[in-house]
Amino acid sequence: MGLFDFFKKKENAPEAQEALDKGLEKTKDGFFNKITKAVAGKSSVDDEVLDNLEEVLVTSDVGVSTTLKIIKRIEERVSKDKYLNTSELNFLLRDEIQLLLSENNSNDFRQFEYGEHKPYVIMVVGVNGVGKTTTIGKLAHKLKEANLKVVLGAADTFRAAAVDQLKLWGERVGVRVVAQPMGSDPASVAFDTLQSAVANGEDVVIIDTAGRLHNKVGLMNELGKIKQVMQKVVPNAPHEILLVLDASTGQNAFEQCKQFTEATDVNALAITKLDGTAKGGVVIGISDQFKIPVKYIGVGEKIGDLQLFDKKEFVNSLFK
């Protein structure tokens, strides 16, 4: 059984759906309160309703570019169907968001298995405070549940707290952590981690990196060096560069995504802290604008609250 199949088997459980619904509560409440106001006193979807809807989407952190695409699609449907009742707007909006996301992200997790490479190397990037180390710990827990041998590399050597936090997660989920003293060369930690993973026959390596956006050139050089050193041990490593973004930062998450995608070859996203914010619309906007698959979403604080992102389930939950 591939990792995706394992995840789906777990994620289809009622408690996972319940966690997703609960995690999106704040976004749903804000979103639908705004939509209710947008259509108040209107019986059909006219220009004013569409203008109001545009404002709702933008203020829900869907982003201007994605909002305009959605509004254009709804306008086309309205003109084709001539008369649309405002009560149908929610269904229409849900359909168009689902269509947009499915068109924009053909590279979905469904075609993905960790078993293609051994060890499979994930380099995790993102600014401090977005839940990077917590995401690593929760992902390591999921992988271990799938009977995969996992090792973590503490390459954020600029903050003692980051190394200590990763070690705590390692103890909590029962996976090995490779670390060096604070201030060590991050590339050296990554090299040691991969070398020991190969020697121990481990399946997945997850490398934590420093969350500094001090300047793009510095970040690019640092991540480039880590990649080069890892490739001496495992050619083509890292197989995945996972960018972690905090949903509660709203438009700031878009800017971070822009900076990191310019600095390195990000090919997967994890969007955290959806349960603590009304800004869940960022998932829709970022997924659309950057054409990078959102692989994981964080919908709560419990160890099992990191979920595989399923576009259809996410949008259905949002519109429940």
Short mmCIF file of C-alpha atoms in Angstrom, two decimals:
data_model
loop_
_atom_site.label_atom_id
_atom_site.label_comp_id
_atom_site.label_asym_id
_atom_site.label_seq_id
_atom_site.Cartn_x
_atom_site.Cartn_y
_atom_site.Cartn_z
CA MET A 1 0.00 0.00 0.00
CA GLY A 2 1.41 3.39 -1.01
CA LEU A 3 1.56 6.30 1.38
CA PHE A 4 -1.31 8.05 -0.37
CA ASP A 5 -3.52 4.99 0.07
CA PHE A 6 -2.57 4.82 3.73
CA PHE A 7 -3.41 8.47 4.25
CA LYS A 8 -6.73 8.17 2.44
CA LYS A 9 -7.66 5.14 4.51
CA LYS A 10 -6.99 7.16 7.66
CA GLU A 11 -8.39 10.44 6.34
CA ASN A 12 -11.72 8.95 5.28
CA ALA A 13 -12.44 8.24 8.92
CA PRO A 14 -15.32 10.33 10.31
CA GLU A 15 -13.01 11.98 12.87
CA ALA A 16 -10.79 13.34 10.06
CA GLN A 17 -13.80 14.84 8.30
CA GLU A 18 -14.98 16.24 11.62
CA ALA A 19 -11.55 17.79 12.23
CA LEU A 20 -11.61 19.38 8.77
CA ASP A 21 -15.12 20.80 9.30
CA LYS A 22 -14.17 22.10 12.75
CA GLY A 23 -10.87 23.50 11.44
CA LEU A 24 -12.69 25.55 8.81
CA GLU A 25 -15.40 26.86 11.16
CA LYS A 26 -13.97 30.38 11.54
CA THR A 27 -13.44 30.74 7.78
CA LYS A 28 -16.95 29.44 7.07
CA ASP A 29 -18.59 31.74 9.60
CA GLY A 30 -16.83 34.83 8.24
CA PHE A 31 -17.35 33.83 4.61
CA PHE A 32 -21.06 33.06 4.82
CA ASN A 33 -21.88 36.04 7.01
CA LYS A 34 -20.34 38.23 4.31
CA ILE A 35 -22.19 36.40 1.50
CA THR A 36 -25.50 36.74 3.35
CA LYS A 37 -24.94 40.50 3.57
CA ALA A 38 -23.86 40.63 -0.07
CA VAL A 39 -27.18 39.22 -1.31
CA ALA A 40 -29.46 40.82 1.30
CA GLY A 41 -32.68 42.09 -0.28
CA LYS A 42 -31.77 40.67 -3.71
CA SER A 43 -33.68 37.93 -5.50
CA SER A 44 -31.39 37.50 -8.51
CA VAL A 45 -27.64 37.59 -9.17
CA ASP A 46 -27.14 41.02 -10.72
CA ASP A 47 -24.10 43.30 -11.15
CA GLU A 48 -24.42 44.65 -7.62
CA VAL A 49 -24.45 41.15 -6.14
CA LEU A 50 -21.37 40.25 -8.20
CA ASP A 51 -19.58 43.41 -7.03
CA ASN A 52 -20.43 42.53 -3.44
CA LEU A 53 -19.30 38.94 -3.97
CA GLU A 54 -15.99 40.18 -5.38
CA GLU A 55 -15.45 42.17 -2.19
CA VAL A 56 -16.35 39.12 -0.06
CA LEU A 57 -13.74 36.95 -1.81
CA VAL A 58 -10.99 39.58 -1.65
CA THR A 59 -11.62 40.26 2.05
CA SER A 60 -11.61 36.49 2.69
CA ASP A 61 -7.98 36.42 1.48
CA VAL A 62 -8.70 34.52 -1.72
CA GLY A 63 -6.55 37.15 -3.48
CA VAL A 64 -7.41 39.63 -6.22
CA SER A 65 -6.23 37.58 -9.20
CA THR A 66 -8.10 34.41 -8.18
CA THR A 67 -11.19 36.41 -7.19
CA LEU A 68 -11.39 38.01 -10.64
CA LYS A 69 -11.20 34.56 -12.29
CA ILE A 70 -14.03 33.24 -10.10
CA ILE A 71 -16.23 36.33 -10.70
CA LYS A 72 -15.64 36.11 -14.48
CA ARG A 73 -16.75 32.46 -14.47
CA ILE A 74 -19.87 33.26 -12.45
CA GLU A 75 -20.70 36.18 -14.79
CA GLU A 76 -20.51 33.78 -17.75
CA ARG A 77 -22.83 31.31 -16.00
CA VAL A 78 -25.27 34.08 -15.07
CA SER A 79 -25.40 35.44 -18.64
CA LYS A 80 -25.84 31.90 -20.04
CA ASP A 81 -28.56 30.88 -17.58
CA LYS A 82 -30.13 34.37 -17.82
CA TYR A 83 -31.80 34.28 -14.41
CA LEU A 84 -30.12 32.92 -11.32
CA ASN A 85 -31.69 33.03 -7.90
CA THR A 86 -29.43 34.31 -5.11
CA SER A 87 -30.16 31.08 -3.20
CA GLU A 88 -28.26 29.24 -5.95
CA LEU A 89 -25.19 31.43 -5.54
CA ASN A 90 -23.55 29.22 -2.90
CA PHE A 91 -23.82 26.13 -5.13
CA LEU A 92 -22.52 28.07 -8.11
CA LEU A 93 -19.61 29.49 -6.15
CA ARG A 94 -18.67 26.08 -4.78
CA ASP A 95 -18.70 24.53 -8.27
CA GLU A 96 -16.56 27.28 -9.78
CA ILE A 97 -13.97 27.17 -6.97
CA GLN A 98 -13.71 23.38 -7.27
CA LEU A 99 -13.35 23.60 -11.05
CA LEU A 100 -10.70 26.30 -10.80
CA LEU A 101 -8.63 24.33 -8.29
CA SER A 102 -8.87 21.07 -10.23
CA GLU A 103 -7.78 22.81 -13.45
CA ASN A 104 -4.86 24.57 -11.81
CA ASN A 105 -3.38 21.64 -9.97
CA SER A 106 -3.15 18.61 -12.20
CA ASN A 107 -0.06 17.48 -10.27
CA ASP A 108 -2.03 16.09 -7.37
CA PHE A 109 -0.98 13.89 -4.46
CA ARG A 110 -2.88 11.00 -6.00
CA GLN A 111 0.04 10.16 -8.28
CA PHE A 112 2.58 10.30 -5.49
CA GLU A 113 4.26 7.63 -3.38
CA TYR A 114 7.32 7.85 -1.18
CA GLY A 115 8.35 4.38 -2.31
CA GLU A 116 9.86 5.67 -5.55
CA HIS A 117 13.07 6.78 -3.79
CA LYS A 118 14.91 5.41 -0.80
CA PRO A 119 15.60 7.44 1.15
CA TYR A 120 13.00 9.97 0.01
CA VAL A 121 14.36 13.38 0.99
CA ILE A 122 12.12 16.29 2.03
CA MET A 123 13.64 19.72 2.66
CA VAL A 124 11.25 21.91 4.66
CA VAL A 125 11.40 25.69 4.25
CA GLY A 126 9.41 28.62 5.64
CA VAL A 127 9.79 31.59 7.96
CA ASN A 128 9.96 31.20 11.73
CA GLY A 129 6.62 30.96 13.48
CA VAL A 130 4.56 29.38 10.68
CA GLY A 131 4.48 25.95 12.35
CA LYS A 132 7.36 24.47 10.38
CA THR A 133 8.83 22.24 13.10
CA THR A 134 5.37 21.18 14.30
CA THR A 135 4.45 20.22 10.71
CA ILE A 136 7.64 18.16 10.46
CA GLY A 137 6.79 16.36 13.71
CA LYS A 138 3.21 15.65 12.63
CA LEU A 139 4.34 14.45 9.19
CA ALA A 140 6.95 12.18 10.80
CA HIS A 141 4.15 10.74 12.96
CA LYS A 142 2.00 10.01 9.86
CA LEU A 143 4.92 8.36 8.09
CA LYS A 144 5.82 6.26 11.09
CA GLU A 145 2.17 5.14 11.31
CA ALA A 146 2.60 3.97 7.71
CA ASN A 147 5.48 1.75 8.93
CA LEU A 148 8.13 3.88 7.28
CA LYS A 149 11.49 4.50 8.95
CA VAL A 150 11.99 8.25 9.33
CA VAL A 151 14.93 10.41 10.37
CA LEU A 152 14.88 14.17 11.01
CA GLY A 153 17.77 16.55 10.36
CA ALA A 154 18.01 19.66 12.57
CA ALA A 155 19.58 22.01 9.99
CA ASP A 156 18.08 25.17 11.52
CA THR A 157 21.26 25.63 13.52
CA PHE A 158 20.80 29.38 14.03
CA ARG A 159 18.25 28.95 16.82
CA ALA A 160 18.85 26.61 19.73
CA ALA A 161 15.07 26.55 20.28
CA ALA A 162 14.53 25.11 16.78
CA VAL A 163 16.95 22.23 17.39
CA ASP A 164 15.47 21.53 20.83
CA GLN A 165 11.92 21.62 19.47
CA LEU A 166 12.80 19.13 16.73
CA LYS A 167 14.45 16.83 19.28
CA LEU A 168 11.29 16.98 21.41
CA TRP A 169 9.17 16.01 18.39
CA GLY A 170 11.60 13.18 17.63
CA GLU A 171 11.14 11.82 21.16
CA ARG A 172 7.39 12.32 21.03
CA VAL A 173 6.86 10.39 17.78
CA GLY A 174 9.75 7.97 18.25
CA VAL A 175 11.98 8.92 15.31
CA ARG A 176 15.70 9.60 15.20
CA VAL A 177 16.99 13.20 15.05
CA VAL A 178 20.43 14.14 13.74
CA ALA A 179 21.72 17.39 15.26
CA GLN A 180 24.95 19.31 15.72
CA PRO A 181 25.84 22.17 18.12
CA MET A 182 24.15 25.53 17.54
CA GLY A 183 25.90 27.59 14.86
CA SER A 184 27.09 24.51 12.93
CA ASP A 185 26.96 24.55 9.14
CA PRO A 186 23.39 23.58 8.12
CA ALA A 187 24.74 21.76 5.03
CA SER A 188 26.94 19.64 7.29
CA VAL A 189 23.90 18.57 9.35
CA ALA A 190 22.01 17.69 6.14
CA PHE A 191 25.01 15.67 4.87
CA ASP A 192 25.30 13.72 8.14
CA THR A 193 21.54 13.04 8.21
CA LEU A 194 21.49 11.61 4.69
CA GLN A 195 24.64 9.59 5.22
CA SER A 196 23.21 7.98 8.37
CA ALA A 197 19.82 7.41 6.66
CA VAL A 198 21.53 5.50 3.84
CA ALA A 199 23.61 3.49 6.35
CA ASN A 200 20.52 2.66 8.44
CA GLY A 201 18.25 1.90 5.49
CA GLU A 202 15.72 4.56 6.46
CA ASP A 203 12.85 5.39 4.12
CA VAL A 204 12.27 9.13 4.56
CA VAL A 205 14.57 11.99 5.56
CA ILE A 206 13.04 15.32 6.61
CA ILE A 207 15.45 18.27 6.83
CA ASP A 208 14.43 21.37 8.81
CA THR A 209 16.02 24.61 7.56
CA ALA A 210 16.43 28.11 8.99
CA GLY A 211 13.33 30.28 8.63
CA ARG A 212 15.02 33.50 7.66
CA LEU A 213 13.98 35.75 4.81
CA HIS A 214 16.78 38.21 5.61
CA ASN A 215 17.47 38.53 1.91
CA LYS A 216 16.65 36.37 -1.06
CA VAL A 217 20.27 35.99 -2.21
CA GLY A 218 21.39 34.76 1.21
CA LEU A 219 18.49 32.33 1.40
CA MET A 220 19.12 31.10 -2.14
CA ASN A 221 22.81 30.51 -1.45
CA GLU A 222 22.13 28.71 1.82
CA LEU A 223 19.45 26.40 0.42
CA GLY A 224 21.54 25.84 -2.72
CA LYS A 225 24.50 24.74 -0.63
CA ILE A 226 22.35 22.33 1.41
CA LYS A 227 21.00 20.80 -1.83
CA GLN A 228 24.49 20.41 -3.37
CA VAL A 229 25.86 18.70 -0.28
CA MET A 230 22.87 16.33 -0.03
CA GLN A 231 23.31 15.33 -3.67
CA LYS A 232 26.77 13.99 -2.85
CA VAL A 233 25.00 11.31 -0.81
CA VAL A 234 21.64 10.96 -2.60
CA PRO A 235 21.58 12.10 -6.25
CA ASN A 236 18.58 14.33 -7.10
CA ALA A 237 17.95 15.12 -3.42
CA PRO A 238 15.85 16.75 -2.17
CA HIS A 239 12.95 15.04 -3.92
CA GLU A 240 10.52 17.42 -2.28
CA ILE A 241 10.91 21.03 -1.15
CA LEU A 242 7.97 21.64 1.16
CA LEU A 243 7.11 25.26 1.93
CA VAL A 244 5.13 25.76 5.14
CA LEU A 245 2.79 28.77 5.26
CA ASP A 246 0.61 30.04 8.11
CA ALA A 247 -2.97 30.64 6.90
CA SER A 248 -3.59 33.20 9.64
CA THR A 249 -1.10 35.61 8.06
CA GLY A 250 -3.45 36.07 5.07
CA GLN A 251 -1.87 38.14 2.31
CA ASN A 252 1.54 37.84 3.97
CA ALA A 253 1.44 34.11 3.13
CA PHE A 254 1.21 35.05 -0.58
CA GLU A 255 4.32 37.24 -0.22
CA GLN A 256 6.25 34.49 1.58
CA CYS A 257 5.26 32.02 -1.14
CA LYS A 258 6.50 34.45 -3.78
CA GLN A 259 9.84 34.96 -2.00
CA PHE A 260 10.52 31.29 -1.37
CA THR A 261 9.47 30.12 -4.84
CA GLU A 262 11.91 32.65 -6.30
CA ALA A 263 14.68 31.47 -3.97
CA THR A 264 14.31 27.70 -4.43
CA ASP A 265 12.38 25.02 -6.37
CA VAL A 266 9.38 24.64 -4.06
CA ASN A 267 7.23 21.75 -5.31
CA ALA A 268 4.82 21.22 -2.40
CA LEU A 269 2.98 23.38 0.12
CA ALA A 270 1.70 22.84 3.65
CA ILE A 271 -0.77 25.42 4.95
CA THR A 272 -1.07 25.45 8.73
CA LYS A 273 -3.24 26.94 11.50
CA LEU A 274 -6.48 26.90 9.50
CA ASP A 275 -8.38 26.20 12.72
CA GLY A 276 -7.29 29.49 14.30
CA THR A 277 -8.23 31.88 11.50
CA ALA A 278 -11.02 33.15 9.28
CA LYS A 279 -8.50 33.48 6.43
CA GLY A 280 -8.83 29.96 4.99
CA GLY A 281 -9.40 31.56 1.59
CA VAL A 282 -5.61 31.75 1.23
CA VAL A 283 -5.62 28.02 0.42
CA ILE A 284 -7.73 28.73 -2.69
CA GLY A 285 -5.71 31.77 -3.81
CA ILE A 286 -2.25 30.30 -3.22
CA SER A 287 -3.17 26.98 -4.85
CA ASP A 288 -4.44 28.87 -7.90
CA GLN A 289 -1.79 31.55 -8.25
CA PHE A 290 1.40 29.57 -7.69
CA LYS A 291 0.39 26.32 -9.44
CA ILE A 292 2.18 24.37 -6.70
CA PRO A 293 0.18 21.55 -5.11
CA VAL A 294 -1.00 22.11 -1.56
CA LYS A 295 -0.19 18.70 -0.07
CA TYR A 296 -0.98 19.17 3.58
CA ILE A 297 -3.22 21.35 5.70
CA GLY A 298 -3.09 21.83 9.47
CA VAL A 299 -6.59 21.88 10.96
CA GLY A 300 -5.86 21.61 14.69
CA GLU A 301 -3.29 21.19 17.41
CA LYS A 302 -3.56 17.43 17.89
CA ILE A 303 -0.81 15.23 16.49
CA GLY A 304 -3.21 13.74 13.92
CA ASP A 305 -4.49 17.13 12.71
CA LEU A 306 -2.15 17.35 9.72
CA GLN A 307 -4.27 16.20 6.78
CA LEU A 308 -3.73 15.50 3.13
CA PHE A 309 -5.26 18.34 1.15
CA ASP A 310 -8.13 17.16 -0.99
CA LYS A 311 -9.52 20.04 -3.07
CA LYS A 312 -13.01 18.60 -3.35
CA GLU A 313 -13.31 17.73 0.35
CA PHE A 314 -11.91 21.13 1.33
CA VAL A 315 -14.40 23.11 -0.79
CA ASN A 316 -17.32 20.85 0.19
CA SER A 317 -16.46 21.37 3.86
CA LEU A 318 -16.22 25.12 3.33
CA PHE A 319 -19.72 25.20 1.84
CA LYS A 320 -21.41 22.82 4.29
#
